[in-house]
Short mmCIF file of C-alpha atoms and ligand atoms in Angstrom, two decimals:
data_model
loop_
_atom_site.label_atom_id
_atom_site.label_comp_id
_atom_site.label_asym_id
_atom_site.label_seq_id
_atom_site.Cartn_x
_atom_site.Cartn_y
_atom_site.Cartn_z
CA UNK A 506 -74.81 7.26 -21.55
CA UNK A 507 -71.08 7.74 -21.77
CA UNK A 508 -68.26 10.17 -21.24
CA UNK A 509 -67.52 11.65 -24.64
CA UNK A 510 -64.83 14.11 -25.77
CA UNK A 511 -65.49 16.35 -28.77
CA UNK A 512 -62.75 18.32 -30.47
CA UNK A 513 -63.60 21.17 -32.83
CA UNK A 514 -61.04 22.60 -35.24
CA UNK A 515 -60.50 26.26 -36.06
CA UNK A 516 -62.89 26.32 -39.00
CA UNK A 517 -65.71 24.93 -36.84
CA UNK A 518 -65.00 27.70 -34.33
CA UNK A 519 -64.48 30.32 -37.05
CA UNK A 520 -67.33 32.75 -36.24
CA UNK A 521 -69.89 33.33 -33.51
CA UNK A 522 -72.45 31.76 -35.83
CA UNK A 523 -70.35 28.59 -36.10
CA UNK A 524 -69.65 28.56 -32.38
CA UNK A 525 -73.41 28.68 -31.84
CA UNK A 526 -73.75 25.62 -34.07
CA UNK A 527 -71.06 23.80 -32.10
CA UNK A 528 -72.93 24.65 -28.90
CA UNK A 529 -76.17 23.26 -30.35
CA UNK A 530 -74.44 20.05 -31.42
CA UNK A 531 -72.78 19.61 -28.03
CA UNK A 532 -76.11 20.36 -26.33
CA UNK A 533 -77.73 17.60 -28.42
CA UNK A 534 -75.17 15.09 -27.10
CA UNK A 535 -75.48 16.35 -23.52
CA UNK A 536 -79.28 16.17 -23.66
CA UNK A 537 -79.00 12.58 -24.89
CA UNK A 538 -77.47 11.86 -21.49
CA UNK A 539 -73.75 11.92 -22.27
CA UNK A 540 -71.14 13.56 -20.07
CA UNK A 541 -69.47 16.02 -22.42
CA UNK A 542 -65.96 17.45 -22.51
CA UNK A 543 -65.15 19.74 -25.43
CA UNK A 544 -61.71 20.76 -26.64
CA UNK A 545 -61.75 23.60 -29.18
CA UNK A 546 -59.08 25.10 -31.38
CA UNK A 547 -58.67 28.83 -31.72
CA UNK A 548 -60.98 30.55 -34.21
CA UNK A 549 -59.58 29.90 -37.70
CA UNK A 550 -56.71 32.19 -38.64
CA UNK A 551 -56.26 33.39 -35.07
CA UNK A 552 -53.08 31.44 -34.27
CA UNK A 553 -51.51 32.63 -37.53
CA UNK A 554 -52.60 36.18 -36.80
CA UNK A 555 -51.05 36.16 -33.33
CA UNK A 556 -47.80 34.56 -34.46
CA UNK A 557 -47.71 37.05 -37.36
CA UNK A 558 -47.85 39.94 -34.90
CA UNK A 559 -44.84 38.54 -33.09
CA UNK A 560 -42.95 38.25 -36.36
CA UNK A 561 -43.70 41.89 -37.17
CA UNK A 562 -41.92 42.87 -33.99
CA UNK A 563 -38.99 40.49 -34.20
CA UNK A 564 -37.96 37.85 -36.71
CA UNK A 565 -38.43 34.28 -35.55
CA UNK A 566 -35.82 33.26 -33.01
CA UNK A 567 -35.17 29.85 -31.61
CA UNK A 568 -34.23 30.80 -28.06
CA UNK A 569 -36.36 29.92 -25.05
CA UNK A 570 -37.09 33.52 -24.11
CA UNK A 571 -38.76 34.08 -27.46
CA UNK A 572 -40.43 30.68 -27.48
CA UNK A 573 -41.93 31.32 -24.09
CA UNK A 574 -43.58 34.51 -25.29
CA UNK A 575 -44.85 32.85 -28.46
CA UNK A 576 -46.64 30.30 -26.27
CA UNK A 577 -47.94 32.96 -23.91
CA UNK A 578 -49.32 34.71 -26.98
CA UNK A 579 -50.67 31.81 -29.04
CA UNK A 580 -52.40 30.20 -26.05
CA UNK A 581 -54.80 33.15 -25.91
CA UNK A 582 -56.46 32.01 -29.15
CA UNK A 583 -57.88 28.88 -27.53
CA UNK A 584 -58.68 30.71 -24.32
CA UNK A 585 -60.96 33.05 -26.27
CA UNK A 586 -62.68 30.34 -28.31
CA UNK A 587 -63.23 28.19 -25.21
CA UNK A 588 -64.85 31.00 -23.26
CA UNK A 589 -67.04 31.87 -26.25
CA UNK A 590 -68.19 28.28 -26.51
CA UNK A 591 -69.03 28.20 -22.79
CA UNK A 592 -71.07 31.38 -23.23
CA UNK A 593 -72.87 29.87 -26.23
CA UNK A 594 -73.64 26.68 -24.28
CA UNK A 595 -74.99 28.68 -21.38
CA UNK A 596 -77.18 30.52 -23.86
CA UNK A 597 -78.49 27.09 -24.94
CA UNK A 598 -79.57 26.55 -21.36
CA UNK A 599 -76.76 24.21 -20.32
CA UNK A 600 -74.34 24.58 -17.45
CA UNK A 601 -70.89 25.01 -18.94
CA UNK A 602 -67.46 26.00 -17.70
CA UNK A 603 -64.21 26.57 -19.61
CA UNK A 604 -60.67 26.02 -18.40
CA UNK A 605 -57.34 27.03 -19.84
CA UNK A 606 -54.80 24.20 -19.87
CA UNK A 607 -53.01 25.56 -16.81
CA UNK A 608 -56.22 25.56 -14.79
CA UNK A 609 -56.90 21.84 -15.25
CA UNK A 610 -53.86 21.52 -15.03
CA UNK A 611 -52.44 19.85 -18.11
CA UNK A 612 -48.77 19.47 -17.23
CA UNK A 613 -46.17 19.48 -19.98
CA UNK A 614 -42.42 19.60 -20.37
CA UNK A 615 -40.78 22.96 -21.11
CA UNK A 616 -40.13 22.60 -24.84
CA UNK A 617 -41.82 25.84 -25.87
CA UNK A 618 -43.86 25.73 -29.09
CA UNK A 619 -43.69 21.92 -29.11
CA UNK A 620 -44.23 20.82 -25.55
CA UNK A 621 -45.29 17.29 -24.66
CA UNK A 622 -48.05 16.48 -22.23
CA UNK A 623 -46.79 14.72 -19.09
CA UNK A 624 -49.92 14.41 -17.00
CA UNK A 625 -53.47 15.62 -16.69
CA UNK A 626 -55.24 16.12 -13.39
CA UNK A 627 -58.82 14.94 -13.89
CA UNK A 628 -60.27 15.92 -10.50
CA UNK A 629 -61.70 19.29 -11.35
CA UNK A 630 -63.17 18.07 -14.61
CA UNK A 631 -64.76 15.02 -13.00
CA UNK A 632 -66.32 17.16 -10.28
CA UNK A 633 -67.84 19.46 -12.89
CA UNK A 634 -69.13 16.55 -14.96
CA UNK A 635 -70.66 15.01 -11.85
CA UNK A 636 -72.36 18.35 -11.20
CA UNK A 637 -73.94 18.14 -14.66
CA UNK A 638 -71.72 20.67 -16.41
CA UNK A 639 -70.30 20.57 -19.90
CA UNK A 640 -66.57 21.10 -19.48
CA UNK A 641 -64.56 22.96 -22.11
CA UNK A 642 -60.79 22.66 -22.07
CA UNK A 643 -58.57 24.81 -24.27
CA UNK A 644 -56.76 22.84 -26.94
CA UNK A 645 -53.07 23.19 -27.77
CA UNK A 646 -51.64 24.11 -24.39
CA UNK A 647 -50.53 23.30 -20.89
CA UNK A 648 -48.21 24.46 -18.15
CA UNK A 649 -44.67 23.38 -17.36
CA UNK A 650 -43.22 22.54 -13.95
CA UNK A 651 -42.18 26.16 -13.41
CA UNK A 652 -45.61 27.53 -14.19
CA UNK A 653 -44.91 28.78 -17.70
CA UNK A 654 -47.63 28.39 -20.31
CA UNK A 655 -46.59 26.05 -23.10
CA UNK A 656 -48.12 25.04 -26.42
CA UNK A 657 -48.06 21.65 -28.09
CA UNK A 658 -47.13 22.64 -31.65
CA UNK A 659 -49.34 23.53 -34.59
CA UNK A 660 -52.44 21.39 -34.72
CA UNK A 661 -51.86 20.49 -31.07
CA UNK A 662 -55.52 20.67 -30.08
CA UNK A 663 -55.99 17.18 -31.48
CA UNK A 664 -53.40 15.95 -29.01
CA UNK A 665 -55.05 17.85 -26.18
CA UNK A 666 -58.38 16.22 -26.97
CA UNK A 667 -56.96 12.71 -27.15
CA UNK A 668 -54.92 13.21 -23.98
CA UNK A 669 -57.98 14.49 -22.14
CA UNK A 670 -59.98 11.52 -23.45
CA UNK A 671 -57.24 9.16 -22.24
CA UNK A 672 -57.06 10.79 -18.80
CA UNK A 673 -60.84 10.60 -18.39
CA UNK A 674 -61.07 7.14 -19.98
CA UNK A 675 -63.67 8.53 -22.36
CA UNK A 676 -65.78 6.11 -24.38
CA UNK A 677 -64.81 7.90 -27.60
CA UNK A 678 -62.95 10.98 -28.77
CA UNK A 679 -64.65 12.60 -31.76
CA UNK A 680 -62.52 14.97 -33.83
CA UNK A 681 -64.86 17.30 -35.72
CA UNK A 682 -63.06 18.87 -38.60
CA UNK A 683 -63.51 20.40 -42.04
CA UNK A 684 -63.02 17.07 -43.79
CA UNK A 685 -65.51 14.26 -43.26
CA UNK A 686 -62.93 11.59 -42.53
CA UNK A 687 -59.63 10.08 -43.54
CA UNK A 688 -59.18 9.66 -47.29
CA UNK A 689 -57.00 7.44 -49.43
CA UNK A 690 -55.18 10.67 -50.24
CA UNK A 691 -55.88 14.40 -50.37
CA UNK A 692 -58.98 14.84 -52.60
CA UNK A 693 -57.69 18.23 -53.68
CA UNK A 694 -54.91 16.43 -55.51
CA UNK A 695 -56.81 13.30 -56.50
CA UNK A 696 -60.55 13.95 -56.91
CA UNK A 697 -61.20 10.17 -56.98
CA UNK A 698 -59.85 9.75 -53.43
CA UNK A 699 -62.24 7.77 -51.21
CA UNK A 700 -63.13 8.08 -47.57
CA UNK A 701 -62.04 5.12 -45.43
CA UNK A 702 -64.71 3.91 -42.99
CA UNK A 703 -62.01 2.52 -40.76
CA UNK A 704 -58.26 2.82 -40.72
CA UNK A 705 -55.91 1.02 -38.37
CA UNK A 706 -54.07 2.99 -35.76
CA UNK A 707 -50.72 1.99 -37.29
CA UNK A 708 -51.74 3.21 -40.73
CA UNK A 709 -53.10 6.42 -39.31
CA UNK A 710 -49.85 6.98 -37.48
CA UNK A 711 -47.88 6.56 -40.70
CA UNK A 712 -50.25 8.77 -42.64
CA UNK A 713 -50.15 11.49 -40.00
CA UNK A 714 -46.38 11.31 -39.79
CA UNK A 715 -46.19 11.44 -43.57
CA UNK A 716 -47.97 14.74 -43.52
CA UNK A 717 -51.63 13.87 -43.95
CA UNK A 718 -52.86 16.92 -42.16
CA UNK A 719 -56.04 15.38 -40.80
CA UNK A 720 -54.68 14.80 -37.31
CA UNK A 721 -51.59 15.96 -35.47
CA UNK A 722 -49.25 12.98 -35.20
CA UNK A 723 -48.87 13.19 -31.45
CA UNK A 724 -52.60 12.78 -31.07
CA UNK A 725 -52.43 9.50 -32.96
CA UNK A 726 -49.47 8.33 -30.86
CA UNK A 727 -51.41 9.15 -27.74
CA UNK A 728 -54.52 7.38 -28.99
CA UNK A 729 -52.44 4.30 -29.76
CA UNK A 730 -50.64 4.28 -26.45
CA UNK A 731 -53.79 4.69 -24.37
CA UNK A 732 -56.16 2.89 -26.76
CA UNK A 733 -58.45 5.88 -27.10
CA UNK A 734 -61.20 5.15 -29.62
CA UNK A 735 -60.85 7.99 -32.08
CA UNK A 736 -63.19 9.13 -34.83
CA UNK A 737 -62.63 11.86 -37.42
CA UNK A 738 -65.87 13.35 -38.71
CA UNK A 739 -67.31 16.42 -40.39
CA UNK A 740 -68.37 19.47 -38.45
CA UNK A 741 -70.33 20.67 -41.49
CA UNK A 742 -73.27 18.31 -41.14
CA UNK A 743 -76.35 20.11 -39.77
CA UNK A 744 -76.09 20.14 -35.98
CA UNK A 745 -79.50 18.52 -35.62
CA UNK A 746 -78.86 15.36 -37.64
CA UNK A 747 -79.75 12.14 -35.87
CA UNK A 748 -77.23 11.47 -33.12
CA UNK A 749 -76.87 7.77 -33.94
CA UNK A 750 -76.17 8.57 -37.56
CA UNK A 751 -73.60 11.18 -36.54
CA UNK A 752 -71.97 8.76 -34.11
CA UNK A 753 -71.30 6.32 -36.98
CA UNK A 754 -70.09 8.83 -39.58
CA UNK A 755 -66.55 9.75 -40.59
CA UNK A 756 -63.58 7.43 -40.14
CA UNK A 757 -63.01 5.30 -37.07
CA UNK A 758 -59.41 4.61 -36.12
CA UNK A 759 -59.33 0.97 -35.07
CA UNK A 760 -56.85 -1.01 -33.01
CA UNK A 761 -57.52 -4.54 -34.09
CA UNK A 762 -56.07 -5.53 -37.40
CA UNK A 763 -58.92 -7.94 -38.04
CA UNK A 764 -61.44 -5.17 -37.52
CA UNK A 765 -59.95 -3.64 -40.60
CA UNK A 766 -62.75 -4.08 -43.10
CA UNK A 767 -61.13 -2.63 -46.18
CA UNK A 768 -58.36 -5.14 -46.74
CA UNK A 769 -56.47 -3.30 -49.44
CA UNK A 770 -52.72 -3.87 -49.49
CA UNK A 771 -52.13 -0.13 -49.69
CA UNK A 772 -54.66 2.00 -47.82
CA UNK A 773 -53.42 5.44 -48.66
CA UNK A 774 -50.89 7.72 -50.31
CA UNK A 775 -49.42 10.31 -47.99
CA UNK A 776 -47.17 13.20 -48.85
CA UNK A 777 -45.21 15.83 -47.04
CA UNK A 778 -43.81 19.09 -48.30
CA UNK A 779 -42.54 20.18 -44.90
CA UNK A 780 -39.12 18.62 -45.02
CA UNK A 781 -35.73 19.71 -46.26
CA UNK A 782 -32.73 17.58 -47.15
CA UNK A 783 -29.31 18.13 -45.66
CA UNK A 784 -26.20 16.39 -46.97
CA UNK A 785 -22.74 16.34 -45.46
CA UNK A 786 -20.14 15.52 -48.07
CA UNK A 787 -16.73 13.99 -47.52
CA UNK A 788 -17.35 12.56 -44.09
CA UNK A 789 -14.62 10.20 -42.88
CA UNK A 790 -15.94 6.62 -42.83
CA UNK A 791 -15.22 5.52 -39.26
CA UNK A 792 -17.18 4.50 -36.15
CA UNK A 793 -19.12 7.21 -34.33
CA UNK A 794 -19.81 9.50 -37.28
CA UNK A 795 -23.58 9.06 -37.40
CA UNK A 796 -23.68 9.67 -33.69
CA UNK A 797 -21.50 12.79 -33.95
CA UNK A 798 -23.80 14.28 -36.57
CA UNK A 799 -27.22 13.15 -35.45
CA UNK A 800 -26.43 13.32 -31.73
CA UNK A 801 -25.76 17.04 -32.07
CA UNK A 802 -28.93 17.48 -34.09
CA UNK A 803 -31.01 15.58 -31.52
CA UNK A 804 -29.49 17.62 -28.70
CA UNK A 805 -30.84 20.71 -30.43
CA UNK A 806 -34.33 19.13 -30.26
CA UNK A 807 -34.52 18.69 -34.03
CA UNK A 808 -36.28 15.60 -35.31
CA UNK A 809 -34.61 13.74 -38.13
CA UNK A 810 -36.63 11.70 -40.57
CA UNK A 811 -35.16 9.87 -43.58
CA UNK A 812 -31.44 9.05 -43.22
CA UNK A 813 -29.05 7.78 -45.88
CA UNK A 814 -25.38 6.98 -45.65
CA UNK A 815 -23.65 6.02 -48.87
CA UNK A 816 -20.88 3.47 -49.17
CA UNK A 817 -17.45 4.95 -48.68
CA UNK A 818 -14.98 5.72 -51.44
CA UNK A 819 -11.37 6.48 -50.47
CA UNK A 820 -12.38 6.46 -46.80
CA UNK A 821 -14.94 9.24 -47.27
CA UNK A 822 -18.69 9.02 -47.49
CA UNK A 823 -21.76 11.24 -47.85
CA UNK A 824 -24.39 11.42 -45.17
CA UNK A 825 -27.87 12.79 -45.88
CA UNK A 826 -30.98 13.23 -43.80
CA UNK A 827 -34.18 15.22 -43.76
CA UNK A 828 -35.52 17.57 -41.09
CA UNK A 829 -38.60 19.73 -40.86
CA UNK A 830 -38.18 22.88 -42.96
CA UNK A 831 -38.70 24.99 -39.85
CA UNK A 832 -35.57 23.44 -38.38
CA UNK A 833 -33.56 23.65 -41.59
CA UNK A 834 -31.65 26.91 -41.05
CA UNK A 835 -30.99 26.10 -37.43
CA UNK A 836 -29.65 22.65 -38.34
CA UNK A 837 -27.39 23.96 -41.10
CA UNK A 838 -25.95 26.57 -38.70
CA UNK A 839 -25.46 23.98 -36.01
CA UNK A 840 -23.65 21.61 -38.37
CA UNK A 841 -21.37 24.36 -39.69
CA UNK A 842 -20.54 25.75 -36.25
CA UNK A 843 -20.38 22.68 -34.06
CA UNK A 844 -20.15 19.51 -36.10
CA UNK A 845 -18.05 20.17 -39.21
CA UNK A 846 -14.98 21.45 -37.35
CA UNK A 847 -14.69 18.22 -35.34
CA UNK A 848 -15.66 15.92 -38.21
CA UNK A 849 -12.80 17.11 -40.38
CA UNK A 850 -12.96 18.48 -43.94
CA UNK A 851 -16.58 18.11 -44.81
CA UNK A 852 -19.07 20.31 -46.59
CA UNK A 853 -22.78 20.85 -45.90
CA UNK A 854 -25.34 21.10 -48.68
CA UNK A 855 -29.05 21.65 -48.37
CA UNK A 856 -32.15 21.33 -50.50
CA UNK A 857 -35.50 22.67 -49.40
CA UNK A 858 -37.29 21.89 -52.65
CA UNK A 859 -38.01 18.28 -51.91
CA UNK A 860 -41.06 16.35 -50.82
CA UNK A 861 -41.75 12.92 -49.47
CA UNK A 862 -44.40 10.64 -50.92
CA UNK A 863 -45.40 7.41 -49.19
CA UNK A 864 -47.58 4.41 -49.71
CA UNK A 865 -49.09 3.11 -46.47
CA UNK A 866 -50.94 -0.08 -45.64
CA UNK A 867 -50.89 -2.86 -43.05
CA UNK A 868 -51.43 -5.28 -45.93
CA UNK A 869 -47.82 -4.55 -46.97
CA UNK A 870 -46.67 -6.77 -44.11
CA UNK A 871 -47.88 -9.86 -45.89
CA UNK A 872 -47.37 -8.91 -49.53
CA UNK A 873 -44.16 -8.68 -51.51
CA UNK A 874 -43.44 -6.55 -54.55
CA UNK A 875 -45.34 -3.52 -53.31
CA UNK A 876 -42.31 -1.23 -53.15
CA UNK A 877 -41.13 -2.30 -56.59
CA UNK A 878 -44.59 -1.51 -57.99
CA UNK A 879 -44.21 1.95 -56.47
CA UNK A 880 -40.77 2.46 -58.02
CA UNK A 881 -41.99 1.24 -61.40
CA UNK A 882 -44.92 3.60 -61.39
CA UNK A 883 -42.64 6.55 -60.50
CA UNK A 884 -40.15 5.61 -63.19
CA UNK A 885 -42.94 5.45 -65.77
CA UNK A 886 -43.62 9.09 -64.91
CA UNK A 887 -39.92 9.91 -65.23
CA UNK A 888 -39.61 10.87 -61.58
CA UNK A 889 -36.17 10.54 -60.02
CA UNK A 890 -36.01 9.08 -56.50
CA UNK A 891 -33.48 10.79 -54.21
CA UNK A 892 -33.96 8.82 -51.00
CA UNK A 893 -35.97 5.78 -49.95
CA UNK A 894 -37.05 4.63 -46.55
CA UNK A 895 -39.25 1.73 -45.54
CA UNK A 896 -41.01 0.34 -42.53
CA UNK A 897 -43.22 -2.72 -42.16
CA UNK A 898 -46.28 -0.92 -43.45
CA UNK A 899 -44.87 1.97 -45.47
CA UNK A 900 -42.48 2.86 -48.26
CA UNK A 901 -41.46 6.50 -48.67
CA UNK A 902 -39.50 8.25 -51.36
CA UNK A 903 -37.96 11.70 -51.33
CA UNK A 904 -38.37 13.39 -54.72
CA UNK A 905 -38.20 16.84 -56.25
CA UNK A 906 -41.05 18.93 -54.89
CA UNK A 907 -42.27 19.84 -58.35
CA UNK A 908 -43.29 16.23 -59.07
CA UNK A 909 -45.29 15.73 -55.92
CA UNK A 910 -48.80 15.92 -57.36
CA UNK A 911 -47.85 13.81 -60.35
CA UNK A 912 -46.39 11.15 -58.06
CA UNK A 913 -49.41 11.08 -55.76
CA UNK A 914 -51.83 10.75 -58.69
CA UNK A 915 -49.79 8.03 -60.36
CA UNK A 916 -49.53 5.99 -57.15
CA UNK A 917 -53.18 6.40 -56.25
CA UNK A 918 -54.05 4.94 -59.63
CA UNK A 919 -51.38 2.24 -59.62
CA UNK A 920 -52.71 0.84 -56.34
CA UNK A 921 -56.37 1.06 -57.44
CA UNK A 922 -57.27 3.32 -54.57
CA UNK A 923 -60.02 4.97 -56.57
CA UNK A 924 -61.82 1.62 -56.59
CA UNK A 925 -63.82 0.52 -53.56
CA UNK A 926 -62.18 -2.47 -51.85
CA UNK A 927 -63.72 -5.82 -52.74
N1 LIG B 2449 -54.70 26.77 -32.89
C1 LIG B 2449 -53.55 25.94 -33.01
C2 LIG B 2449 -53.06 25.90 -34.44
O1 LIG B 2449 -53.58 26.54 -35.30
C3 LIG B 2449 -53.81 24.56 -32.50
C4 LIG B 2449 -54.88 23.81 -33.25
O2 LIG B 2449 -55.70 24.40 -33.92
O3 LIG B 2449 -54.91 22.59 -33.12
O4 LIG B 2449 -52.09 25.23 -34.72
MG1 MG B 2450 -56.12 20.72 -36.99
#
């Protein structure tokens, strides 16, 4: 008997038939004696549909007035799916109640379309659980200090679920999704990719940040910070499979390095097509330049990823970094309008046709020569590396987008990821 949080993605909630299956699965867990909190996504395609309607009326804008309305709009997707799930659970004979984020409340900051959760009030939920109800909480959203509805960014329901699990000190947070776990890489690109039974929190964080779309990165950060036991598993198994078998399936995200059973040096190959490269040419080489450029970018709430500054020649240098493609136009405008004039005689260039490919593994901490093996394997394929960045457990390269699949396949093979760990 435990307090368990389930999260269901859009595909799992994609039709009334599927919602009925979710209700039956949740009912199975509730009838086994668990206290159940469920966090659903909007029905698949719904968030895109809603945001598409907004775009039909006005092209995407980055101001707060527009962002506020996007959140007001997109939050309805999860409100609908949550109510439908409560209705389906009631039809299964359970007591169930759904809450929108603002009703809990889940408090966030005011960064529309990418708000961060600040606190969750657990009183109402605990009272309902104590009264024997299944509680459903909308994914993806909250309310800011002024009472405006906010959303947490695409894929944000994962973060909602983990945050709710943290607030309630749940025994486990199970993320039901359309893949049956975390793989060594995307099986659509490498059919030999294998499911990992466990992956460390640090690796998962790198893989999520590198664009492995299994979990939203903030959810992994949250899980790490609050030590929420997190499991990614398939929502496509029959709802009536044995509960103990279901509870052990998928991939468990572990916190102890020594719990890591599959001791491969590299655990996975991640890739990301969502970034764009921006270069500023002819920047004077003097103190404060990085701050002048990146400070302005950070002030505009744009996250910067890989950064490179070349050595100076004749007192001038080039400065390159990557940002999310969604922030690309905004960042270029900002640099041209606000930064270039004060920097003195520089030029901005951009490239959106890039991608980032990374090898990830906690084993890299204690092994040398891993990065060079990566570079060798890319050079054997004739792939030019534009930027490199490393951390303790990851090496990433920025390359031309058109070589992404080739690079991922070559690296998966070079690091023997198609072979089960010894
Ligand atoms: N419905 C939102 C989206 O599509 C949030 C989520 O599904 O996690 O991004
Ligand atoms: Mg998702």
